[in-house]
Each structure stands twice: as structure tokens, then as C-alpha cells.
Coordinates of C-alpha atoms and ligand atoms in Angstrom, one line a residue:
M201 CA 0.0 0.1 0.2
N202 CA 1.1 3.5 -0.9
Q203 CA 0.9 5.0 2.7
T204 CA 2.1 8.6 2.6
K205 CA 1.3 9.9 6.4
P206 CA 1.4 7.7 9.5
V207 CA -2.1 7.2 11.3
R208 CA -2.6 9.7 14.2
V209 CA -3.4 7.7 17.4
A210 CA -4.7 9.1 20.8
I211 CA -4.4 6.4 23.6
A212 CA -6.8 6.6 26.7
G213 CA -5.4 4.9 29.6
L214 CA -1.6 4.2 29.8
G215 CA -1.5 1.1 31.5
S216 CA -0.4 -2.6 30.7
R217 CA -2.3 -2.2 27.2
G218 CA -2.1 1.3 26.3
L219 CA 1.3 1.9 27.5
D220 CA 3.4 -1.5 27.5
T221 CA 1.9 -2.9 24.5
Y222 CA 0.1 -0.5 21.9
A223 CA 2.2 2.7 22.2
A224 CA 5.1 0.6 21.3
Y225 CA 4.0 -0.1 18.1
A226 CA 4.5 3.6 17.1
K227 CA 8.3 2.8 17.3
I228 CA 8.0 -0.8 15.7
F229 CA 6.2 0.9 12.6
P230 CA 6.7 4.7 12.5
D231 CA 5.6 5.1 9.0
K232 CA 2.0 3.8 9.9
M233 CA 1.5 5.1 13.5
R234 CA 2.2 8.3 15.4
I235 CA 0.8 8.9 18.9
T236 CA -0.3 12.5 19.0
A237 CA -2.5 12.4 22.5
V238 CA -2.5 10.8 25.6
A239 CA -4.7 10.5 28.4
E240 CA -3.7 8.9 32.0
P241 CA -4.2 9.9 35.5
R242 CA -1.0 8.3 36.6
Q243 CA 1.3 11.1 36.4
E244 CA 4.6 8.9 36.3
R245 CA 3.1 6.9 33.3
L246 CA 1.9 9.9 31.3
L247 CA 5.1 11.5 31.6
A248 CA 7.0 8.2 30.6
A249 CA 4.6 8.3 27.5
A250 CA 4.9 11.9 26.7
A251 CA 8.9 11.6 26.7
A252 CA 9.1 8.4 24.9
Y253 CA 6.5 9.3 21.9
D254 CA 6.9 13.4 21.8
V255 CA 3.8 14.1 22.7
P256 CA 3.6 17.9 23.5
S257 CA 2.1 18.5 27.4
D258 CA -0.9 20.3 26.1
L259 CA -2.0 17.1 24.5
C260 CA -1.1 15.0 27.6
F261 CA -4.5 14.9 29.7
A262 CA -5.0 13.4 33.2
T263 CA -8.2 11.6 31.9
A264 CA -9.9 10.3 28.9
E265 CA -12.8 12.6 29.5
E266 CA -10.9 15.8 29.5
M267 CA -9.2 14.4 26.2
L268 CA -12.7 13.9 24.8
E269 CA -13.5 17.6 25.5
C270 CA -11.1 18.9 23.2
E271 CA -11.6 18.9 19.2
K272 CA -10.6 15.5 17.5
L273 CA -6.7 15.2 17.9
A274 CA -6.4 11.9 16.0
D275 CA -7.6 9.6 13.5
V276 CA -8.2 6.6 16.2
M277 CA -8.5 6.4 19.8
F278 CA -7.0 3.5 21.7
I279 CA -9.3 2.8 24.6
C280 CA -7.5 1.1 27.0
T281 CA -9.0 1.8 30.5
Q282 CA -10.7 -0.4 32.5
D283 CA -13.6 -2.4 31.6
R284 CA -16.4 -0.5 32.9
Q285 CA -15.0 2.9 31.6
H286 CA -15.2 1.8 28.1
Y287 CA -18.5 2.6 27.1
A288 CA -18.8 6.0 28.0
Q289 CA -15.5 6.8 26.5
A290 CA -16.2 4.8 23.2
A291 CA -19.8 6.6 22.8
A292 CA -18.0 9.8 23.2
A293 CA -15.0 9.2 20.9
I294 CA -17.3 7.7 18.1
K295 CA -19.5 10.9 18.2
K296 CA -16.5 13.0 18.1
G297 CA -15.2 11.5 14.9
Y298 CA -12.6 8.9 16.1
H299 CA -12.2 5.2 14.8
L300 CA -11.8 2.9 17.7
L301 CA -9.5 0.1 18.7
L302 CA -11.4 -0.7 22.0
E303 CA -10.2 -2.9 24.5
K304 CA -12.3 -5.7 25.5
P305 CA -14.7 -6.2 27.2
V306 CA -17.0 -3.2 25.4
S307 CA -19.2 -3.2 28.6
P308 CA -20.4 -5.7 31.0
D309 CA -24.0 -4.4 30.2
N310 CA -25.0 -6.1 26.9
S311 CA -27.3 -3.0 25.9
E312 CA -24.2 -0.8 26.1
C313 CA -22.7 -3.3 23.5
A314 CA -25.5 -3.0 21.4
E315 CA -25.5 0.8 21.7
I316 CA -21.5 0.9 20.6
A317 CA -22.3 -1.4 17.7
R318 CA -25.4 1.1 16.7
L319 CA -23.3 4.3 17.1
A320 CA -20.4 2.7 15.0
K321 CA -23.0 2.0 12.0
E322 CA -24.5 5.4 12.6
Y323 CA -21.3 7.5 12.4
K324 CA -19.6 5.0 9.9
R325 CA -16.6 4.4 12.3
L326 CA -14.2 1.4 12.3
V327 CA -14.5 -0.2 15.8
T328 CA -12.1 -3.0 16.5
V329 CA -12.7 -4.8 19.7
C330 CA -9.3 -6.4 20.8
H331 CA -10.3 -9.7 20.3
V332 CA -6.6 -10.5 19.4
L333 CA -6.9 -14.3 19.0
R334 CA -8.4 -14.1 15.5
Y335 CA -5.1 -12.4 14.4
T336 CA -2.9 -15.3 15.8
P337 CA -1.3 -17.3 13.0
F338 CA -2.3 -20.2 15.3
Y339 CA -5.9 -19.5 15.0
R340 CA -5.8 -18.3 11.5
E341 CA -4.2 -21.5 10.7
L342 CA -7.1 -23.3 12.6
K343 CA -9.6 -21.2 10.7
R344 CA -7.9 -22.1 7.1
L345 CA -8.2 -25.8 7.8
L346 CA -11.8 -25.8 9.0
D347 CA -12.9 -23.6 6.0
A348 CA -11.1 -25.8 3.4
G349 CA -13.2 -28.6 4.9
T350 CA -10.2 -30.6 6.3
I351 CA -12.0 -32.4 8.6
G352 CA -15.8 -32.0 6.9
E353 CA -18.6 -30.4 8.8
V354 CA -17.8 -29.6 12.5
V355 CA -19.9 -31.3 14.8
T356 CA -18.6 -31.0 18.3
V357 CA -16.0 -28.7 19.9
Q358 CA -13.9 -29.2 23.1
A359 CA -12.2 -26.1 24.1
I360 CA -10.2 -25.2 27.4
E361 CA -8.9 -22.0 28.6
N362 CA -5.9 -22.9 30.7
V363 CA -5.8 -19.6 32.7
Q364 CA -2.8 -21.0 34.7
Y365 CA -2.4 -20.9 38.5
W366 CA -0.1 -17.7 38.8
H367 CA -1.9 -15.9 36.0
Q368 CA -5.1 -16.4 37.7
A369 CA -3.7 -15.3 41.1
H370 CA -2.2 -12.2 39.3
S371 CA -5.0 -11.1 37.6
F372 CA -8.2 -12.5 38.9
V373 CA -7.4 -13.0 42.6
R374 CA -5.0 -10.1 43.6
G375 CA -5.2 -7.9 40.7
N376 CA -7.5 -5.7 38.5
W377 CA -10.4 -8.3 37.8
A378 CA -10.9 -9.6 41.0
R379 CA -14.1 -8.1 41.9
E380 CA -17.0 -8.5 39.6
E381 CA -18.7 -5.3 40.6
E382 CA -15.6 -3.5 39.7
T383 CA -15.0 -5.0 36.3
S384 CA -16.9 -7.8 34.8
P385 CA -17.6 -11.7 35.3
M386 CA -14.8 -14.0 34.5
I387 CA -16.4 -15.5 31.5
L388 CA -17.0 -11.9 29.8
Q389 CA -13.6 -10.6 31.2
K390 CA -11.3 -13.4 30.1
C391 CA -13.5 -15.6 28.0
C392 CA -15.1 -13.1 25.5
H393 CA -12.1 -14.1 23.2
D394 CA -12.9 -17.9 23.7
M395 CA -16.5 -17.3 23.0
D396 CA -15.5 -15.0 19.8
I397 CA -13.1 -17.5 18.7
L398 CA -15.2 -20.4 18.9
L399 CA -18.1 -18.6 16.8
W400 CA -15.6 -17.6 14.5
L401 CA -14.1 -20.8 13.8
T402 CA -17.3 -22.6 13.4
G403 CA -18.7 -19.8 11.5
K404 CA -22.1 -20.2 13.0
R405 CA -24.5 -18.3 15.4
S406 CA -25.2 -19.9 18.8
R407 CA -29.0 -21.1 19.6
Y408 CA -28.6 -22.2 23.2
V409 CA -26.0 -21.7 26.3
S410 CA -25.8 -23.0 29.7
S411 CA -23.2 -22.8 32.3
Y412 CA -21.8 -23.9 35.9
G413 CA -18.9 -22.7 37.8
S414 CA -18.0 -21.0 41.0
L415 CA -15.1 -19.7 43.1
F416 CA -13.9 -23.0 44.3
H417 CA -10.4 -22.5 45.9
F418 CA -9.4 -18.9 46.3
R419 CA -11.3 -18.3 49.7
P420 CA -10.5 -17.5 53.4
E421 CA -11.5 -21.0 54.7
N422 CA -8.7 -22.5 52.2
A423 CA -5.9 -20.6 53.6
P424 CA -3.3 -22.6 55.4
H425 CA -3.7 -22.1 59.2
N426 CA -0.7 -20.3 59.8
A427 CA -1.0 -18.0 56.5
A428 CA -0.2 -14.3 57.1
L429 CA -1.9 -11.7 55.4
R430 CA 1.1 -10.9 53.2
C431 CA 3.4 -13.4 51.5
L432 CA 6.6 -11.4 52.5
D433 CA 5.5 -12.3 56.0
C434 CA 4.2 -16.0 55.3
V435 CA 5.8 -18.9 56.9
A436 CA 3.6 -21.2 54.6
G437 CA 5.1 -19.5 51.6
D438 CA 7.6 -22.4 50.8
T439 CA 4.7 -24.9 50.1
C440 CA 2.5 -22.4 48.2
P441 CA 2.5 -22.2 44.6
Y442 CA 0.8 -19.0 44.7
N443 CA 3.5 -17.4 46.8
A444 CA 3.9 -13.9 45.4
V445 CA 7.7 -13.9 46.1
K446 CA 7.8 -16.7 43.8
I447 CA 5.6 -15.3 41.1
Y448 CA 7.1 -12.0 41.0
L449 CA 10.8 -12.3 42.2
T450 CA 12.4 -15.6 42.3
N451 CA 12.5 -18.9 40.4
E452 CA 10.1 -21.1 41.9
R453 CA 12.3 -24.3 41.6
T454 CA 15.6 -22.6 42.6
G455 CA 14.6 -19.8 44.8
V456 CA 17.0 -17.4 43.0
L457 CA 16.2 -14.0 41.8
H458 CA 15.0 -14.2 38.2
G459 CA 15.1 -10.7 37.3
K460 CA 12.2 -10.5 35.0
T461 CA 11.2 -7.1 34.2
D462 CA 8.2 -7.8 31.5
W463 CA 4.7 -8.8 32.2
P464 CA 3.6 -9.3 35.0
A465 CA 6.4 -7.5 36.8
N466 CA 5.8 -4.4 35.0
V467 CA 2.3 -4.4 36.3
L468 CA 3.8 -3.7 39.9
A469 CA 6.1 -1.1 38.8
L470 CA 6.8 1.2 36.0
R471 CA 10.4 0.3 36.3
P472 CA 10.5 -3.1 38.1
D473 CA 13.6 -4.2 40.1
E474 CA 13.8 -6.0 43.4
D475 CA 13.1 -3.0 45.4
S476 CA 10.2 -1.7 43.6
I477 CA 8.8 -5.2 43.4
R478 CA 9.4 -5.5 47.0
R479 CA 7.7 -2.3 48.0
A480 CA 4.7 -3.1 45.6
L481 CA 4.5 -6.8 47.5
R482 CA 4.6 -4.9 50.9
E483 CA 2.1 -2.2 50.2
G484 CA -0.1 -3.2 47.2
P485 CA -2.5 -5.7 46.2
Y486 CA -0.3 -8.0 44.5
G487 CA 1.5 -9.0 47.9
I488 CA -1.8 -10.1 49.3
C489 CA -2.4 -14.1 50.4
V490 CA -4.6 -15.3 47.9
Y491 CA -6.9 -16.6 50.2
K492 CA -7.5 -13.2 51.9
A493 CA -7.7 -11.0 48.8
G494 CA -11.5 -10.3 49.0
N495 CA -11.9 -11.7 45.3
D496 CA -15.3 -13.1 44.0
V497 CA -14.9 -14.2 40.6
V498 CA -15.0 -17.7 39.5
D499 CA -11.8 -19.9 39.3
H500 CA -13.7 -22.5 37.3
Q501 CA -16.5 -22.3 34.6
V502 CA -17.8 -24.7 32.2
V503 CA -20.2 -23.2 29.3
N504 CA -22.2 -25.6 27.1
I505 CA -23.3 -24.1 23.6
E506 CA -25.7 -25.6 21.1
L507 CA -25.1 -23.8 17.8
E508 CA -27.7 -23.1 14.8
D509 CA -27.5 -26.2 13.3
G510 CA -27.3 -28.6 16.2
S511 CA -23.6 -28.9 16.4
T512 CA -22.2 -28.3 19.9
V513 CA -19.4 -26.7 21.8
N514 CA -18.1 -27.3 25.4
F515 CA -15.9 -24.7 26.7
T516 CA -13.9 -25.0 30.2
M517 CA -12.1 -22.3 31.9
S518 CA -9.7 -23.3 34.5
A519 CA -7.5 -21.7 37.1
F520 CA -6.1 -24.8 37.8
T521 CA -3.5 -25.4 35.0
S522 CA 0.4 -25.7 35.2
R523 CA 0.7 -24.5 31.5
G524 CA -1.3 -21.6 30.1
G525 CA -2.6 -21.3 26.6
R526 CA -5.9 -22.7 24.9
T527 CA -6.3 -26.4 23.7
L528 CA -8.9 -27.5 21.5
K529 CA -10.3 -30.8 20.2
I530 CA -12.3 -29.9 17.0
M531 CA -14.5 -33.2 15.8
G532 CA -15.6 -33.1 12.2
T533 CA -17.6 -35.5 9.9
M534 CA -14.3 -36.5 8.0
G535 CA -11.7 -36.3 10.7
D536 CA -10.6 -34.3 13.9
I537 CA -8.1 -31.6 14.9
Q538 CA -6.2 -31.3 18.2
A539 CA -4.5 -28.2 18.8
D540 CA -2.7 -26.4 21.4
M541 CA -1.8 -22.6 21.2
E542 CA 0.9 -23.0 24.1
T543 CA 3.1 -25.4 21.6
N544 CA 1.6 -24.0 18.4
L545 CA 1.1 -27.5 17.3
I546 CA -2.0 -28.7 15.3
D547 CA -2.7 -32.3 14.8
V548 CA -5.0 -33.2 11.9
G549 CA -6.5 -36.3 11.8
V550 CA -8.4 -37.2 8.7
F551 CA -10.4 -40.3 9.0
G552 CA -8.4 -43.3 7.3
K553 CA -5.0 -41.3 6.9
E554 CA -1.8 -40.7 8.5
H555 CA -2.3 -37.7 11.2
E556 CA -0.4 -34.5 9.9
I557 CA 1.3 -32.4 12.6
I558 CA 1.3 -28.7 11.6
D559 CA 4.2 -26.7 13.3
V560 CA 2.7 -23.0 13.4
N561 CA 5.8 -21.8 14.8
K562 CA 7.2 -22.2 11.4
L563 CA 4.4 -20.4 9.4
A564 CA 5.2 -17.0 11.1
D565 CA 8.0 -14.9 12.7
D566 CA 6.3 -12.8 15.1
F567 CA 4.8 -14.5 18.2
S568 CA 4.8 -11.6 20.4
G569 CA 1.8 -10.5 22.6
H570 CA -0.8 -12.9 22.6
G571 CA 0.9 -15.6 20.2
G572 CA 1.4 -12.7 17.6
G573 CA -2.3 -11.5 17.7
D574 CA -1.7 -8.0 19.1
I575 CA 0.7 -6.6 16.8
R576 CA -1.3 -7.9 13.7
M577 CA -4.6 -6.4 15.0
V578 CA -3.2 -3.0 15.5
E579 CA -1.6 -3.1 12.0
E580 CA -4.8 -4.0 10.2
L581 CA -6.7 -1.3 12.0
L582 CA -3.7 1.4 11.2
D583 CA -4.0 0.0 7.2
Q584 CA -8.0 0.3 7.4
V585 CA -8.0 3.7 8.4
A586 CA -5.2 4.7 6.1
S587 CA -6.9 3.2 3.0
G588 CA -10.7 4.8 4.2
A589 CA -11.7 1.0 4.5
E590 CA -15.4 0.7 4.9
P591 CA -16.5 -0.7 8.5
G592 CA -16.9 -4.5 8.8
T593 CA -14.2 -5.3 6.2
G594 CA -11.8 -6.3 8.8
L595 CA -10.9 -9.7 10.5
T596 CA -13.2 -8.6 13.0
S597 CA -15.6 -5.9 13.6
I598 CA -18.1 -4.5 16.4
D599 CA -20.9 -6.4 15.1
R600 CA -19.3 -9.5 15.1
S601 CA -17.7 -8.8 18.5
V602 CA -21.1 -8.0 20.3
E603 CA -21.9 -11.7 19.7
S604 CA -19.4 -12.9 21.9
H605 CA -20.2 -10.5 24.6
Y606 CA -24.1 -11.6 24.3
L607 CA -23.1 -15.2 24.5
A608 CA -20.7 -14.5 27.6
M609 CA -23.6 -12.7 29.5
A610 CA -26.0 -15.0 28.6
A611 CA -23.7 -17.9 30.1
E612 CA -23.1 -15.8 33.2
Y613 CA -27.2 -15.6 33.5
S614 CA -27.3 -19.2 33.4
R615 CA -24.5 -19.8 35.9
L616 CA -26.2 -17.7 38.3
H617 CA -29.6 -19.7 37.6
H618 CA -28.0 -22.9 38.2
G619 CA -27.6 -23.9 34.7
Q620 CA -30.6 -22.7 33.3
S621 CA -30.5 -23.0 29.5
V622 CA -30.8 -19.5 27.7
S623 CA -32.2 -19.2 24.3
M624 CA -30.1 -16.6 22.3
E625 CA -32.7 -15.8 20.1
E626 CA -34.7 -14.3 22.9
W627 CA -31.5 -12.9 24.7
R628 CA -30.7 -10.8 21.4
Q629 CA -34.5 -9.8 21.1
R630 CA -34.5 -8.5 24.4
L631 CA -31.5 -6.5 23.8
M632 CA -32.8 -5.1 20.8
S633 CA -36.6 -4.3 22.4
Ligands
NAD825 N1 -7.4 -7.8 24.5 C1 -6.8 -8.4 25.5 O1 -6.2 -9.7 25.0 C2 -6.4 -7.9 26.6 C3 -5.2 -8.1 27.7 C4 -5.4 -7.5 29.0 C5 -6.1 -6.5 29.0 N2 -7.0 -6.2 28.3 C6 -8.1 -5.0 28.5 O2 -7.9 -3.7 28.4 C7 -8.0 -2.9 29.4 C8 -7.0 -2.4 30.2 O3 -6.2 -3.2 31.0 P1 -4.9 -2.9 31.5 O4 -4.0 -4.3 31.8 O5 -3.9 -2.2 30.8 O6 -5.3 -2.4 32.7 P2 -4.4 -1.3 33.7 O7 -4.9 -0.9 34.7 O8 -2.9 -1.5 33.7 O9 -4.5 0.1 32.6 C9 -5.7 1.0 32.7 C10 -5.3 2.3 32.6 O10 -6.3 3.2 32.6 C11 -5.8 4.3 33.4 N3 -7.1 5.2 33.7 C12 -8.0 5.2 34.9 N4 -9.1 5.9 34.5 C13 -8.6 6.6 33.2 C14 -9.3 7.8 32.8 N5 -10.4 8.3 33.2 N6 -8.9 8.3 31.6 C15 -7.5 7.6 31.1 N7 -7.1 6.6 31.7 C16 -7.2 6.3 32.9 C17 -5.3 3.7 34.6 O11 -4.7 4.7 35.4 C18 -4.4 2.6 34.1 O12 -3.0 2.9 33.8 C19 -9.0 -3.9 30.3 O13 -10.3 -3.4 30.0 C20 -8.6 -5.2 30.0 O14 -9.7 -5.9 30.1 C21 -7.3 -7.0 27.4

């Protein structure tokens, strides 16, 4: 593409996503992206962004709301604030004339999701919800295989999101998404990705959904009897896999300092080192015992989905896995596929033939950030904006993204009603009325 000027980007929220992930792309492809305005209440991060990306002080704002009071300052706004802030900021930005990179979830309220989709249509804006998995070489390869009919028609899918024990402790017990009232239910917050990717892979709409799940383990009554409030003071730390010292500072087997400074250490401190991490563990939420953190989101959940043609999906989210990543078994009329995003291996078993192992590691170079999804998603949106692409022409769009949010919230409704089956048709109709 003959692109003359970089797309101008305003970033709302300079946390882990806004600053550590997306802002960095302005350095990776400076010909495509220039950061022209930023908003963030944490002064240290606002100043760091201004210095790194040459943003003048009059275009640095303490909040997205202040930034949105100004005339349009960029072509696209990246909305990277917390879950319950997205809706109002996104609605205001669309009306102001911005295209959007909108962090998921759009909103825990399905009617607000529908409203963002409606506004995007009315104002003809591109709105990419950050369903990054669609952009990964791993899922693209799976989609290619399914669309090519390699295993015939998909009849059953079994999918697991292996959250991993320490990731659950970091994000959903101690961290930003521990309490539903402040953020979103786990099945939306973490698994709207899975709902989206399962609908995309099968290419079908959902008809019925039911779900069970609970907060099984990270509760006060499961704490060792001698557990302290903070891991730094805890005598039970040696045998506790959730010990924050092991997660953020030391190698869990050798006990030697590991010196890691990337995620999740950079959530605890802008410039993580032993001192700043120890301070965070002493003073902040990430050093608190996982059994005493006041969390309430589930640590395991199962979702059963009947798709429009009677095929079915069974999805499990679990904190209790030693490895992270997603695993799938897709069963079709002519064969099956077993795939593991952690290893990037896809095993294709066409009935009556030798199994073929596809090593996705050999299909692409860049697997940074969500298996290579982050960077490819941003690049697609920048290219779309630069070329004046029509909304709905990218790999994903707000219309498609809201379906995953409807499905997740219907599953949550079911979970809260003892697994009652929810008709997705009725769910959508209620939203529209
Ligand atoms: N797409 C993905 O795979 C993915 C992965 C992680 C997080 N997320 C989503 O991204 C969003 C941000 O997550 P994060 O990990 O960066 O969180 P974070 O807490 O690190 O970042 C949010 C930032 O917003 C700032 N903020 C708060 N109020 C603000 C306001 N009024 N105006 C501007 N900034 C404000 C906070 O100070 C913070 O720095 C969340 O909604 C999360 O669900 C998506």
C-alpha cells in the first residue's frame, strides 16, 4: 500500500495495554502510527509516554474524559482503560469522529455493547474490539483448515482455556479483575475471547447456552492455618504455589532472583527491580495472600453451547493448570483436529489417513503479544484507517464482537440460575427491544 502519512493515534489509558503494549507499535512501525495525544491519571506513566513518544504537554491529559472535551486530536483513539470505563469513552469518541481500537470487554452491560455497535454504524466508524486471537497465526491456521473442509463439517468442539495458576492469582485474585462489581464476570472478562473465537472458527451463531462454575479455591477457609496476610511475612510460603515472592521475584524451583521485568512484573512497577517489586508486595494488592484478597470472580467455569445447526461446543475455563494457553479438540464428519496454542502444534487426523502435525511456529516470525495477535490486529486497523476502508471489512468488527459478549453474559446468567438453558434468540430480541 502506498501510505503517505502515519495514522494519528490518541491513547486513553496508559497501563499495561495502552503503554506497554500498543504505544510501542509507534516505534515498531513509525511510518504507520504516530501518537498525537495521551490520557492517563497516573502522572508517572503519562510523563513516561510523553517523553518516549514526543507528545507535547498540552496534548497530555489526566483523563480520557478531558481529552474527549477537546476537538478531535487523532484519527483513531485506542481505549485502554478499565472495563467499566469503555462504554462512555467509546460512545463519546465515536461521536467526536474517532475510529476506535476498543479494549475488551466493550461493557459488562449487553445493551451498552449493542449501543456501541449502533453508534459505529450511524457514524460510520471502524471499531475494532481487541479480540486478538483472531489475528494469531495459530487460529488463522485452524480457521484455514476448517474453511477448507479438511475435517468435513464441524459437529463438536471441546475447548479449554488454561488460565494457569499464577495468572489467575495475578489478574483475577489479587489484581484488576478480582471483583466482579468493579470489572466484569470472568466469563466475559477473560473468555469473551473464547466465545468470539469459537463462533468465528465454526462460522455459526449460537442457539442455546448453559453454564456452571464457582469460586472454588481462593477463599479464606482454604488458607493454610498459619498463613499471613502478606506473602513477604508468610511461613507457609515455601509450599504455596501462589506465593507472590515466587511469582514476581524468584525462580520457583531454585529460589534465585529471576530478574524478569516484563509482564506481569511491569504491572507492579513502571521500572521493575527487586526494590520496587518488594515495595509493591509490601504495600500493594499483589503481595496479599490469595486466600485473603477479597476476590469474588469464579476460578472455574464450564459453558455448553448449542449452535444454530445443532452442532455443539463445550468450553472450560480453569485457573488450575500448570501451563497457560488454549487447547482445542474439534471433531468433524471427516476427521478431527487437536490443537495447543502453547506449543503452537496442530494435529490433523483425517479419518483413514496418517495424522499430519502442523507446526505453526514455522508459519510466521512474530509470536509476540498474545501469540502474535496484538501486533497484527493493530496493523490491520491502521491500514484500514489509512486506506479509508469501510467498517466491517476487517478480520473482526464491532458487529461480530458483540455476539461474543452476548454469549458470555447469557452464560453468566445461566451460571447464576443453576445452569438454566438460555435461548440466544430471546436474549438478542430482549436487547433489541
Ligand atoms: N485484548 C486483550 O487480550 C487484553 C489483555 C489484557 C487486558 N485487556 C483489557 O484492556 C483494558 C486495560 O487493561 P490493562 O491491563 O492495561 O489495565 P491497567 O490498569 O494497566 O490500565 C488501565 C489504565 O487506565 C488508566 N485510567 C483510569 N481511569 C482513566 C481515565 N478516566 N482516563 C484515562 N485513563 C484512565 C489507569 O490509571 C490505568 O493506567 C481492560 O479493559 C482489560 O480487560 C485486554
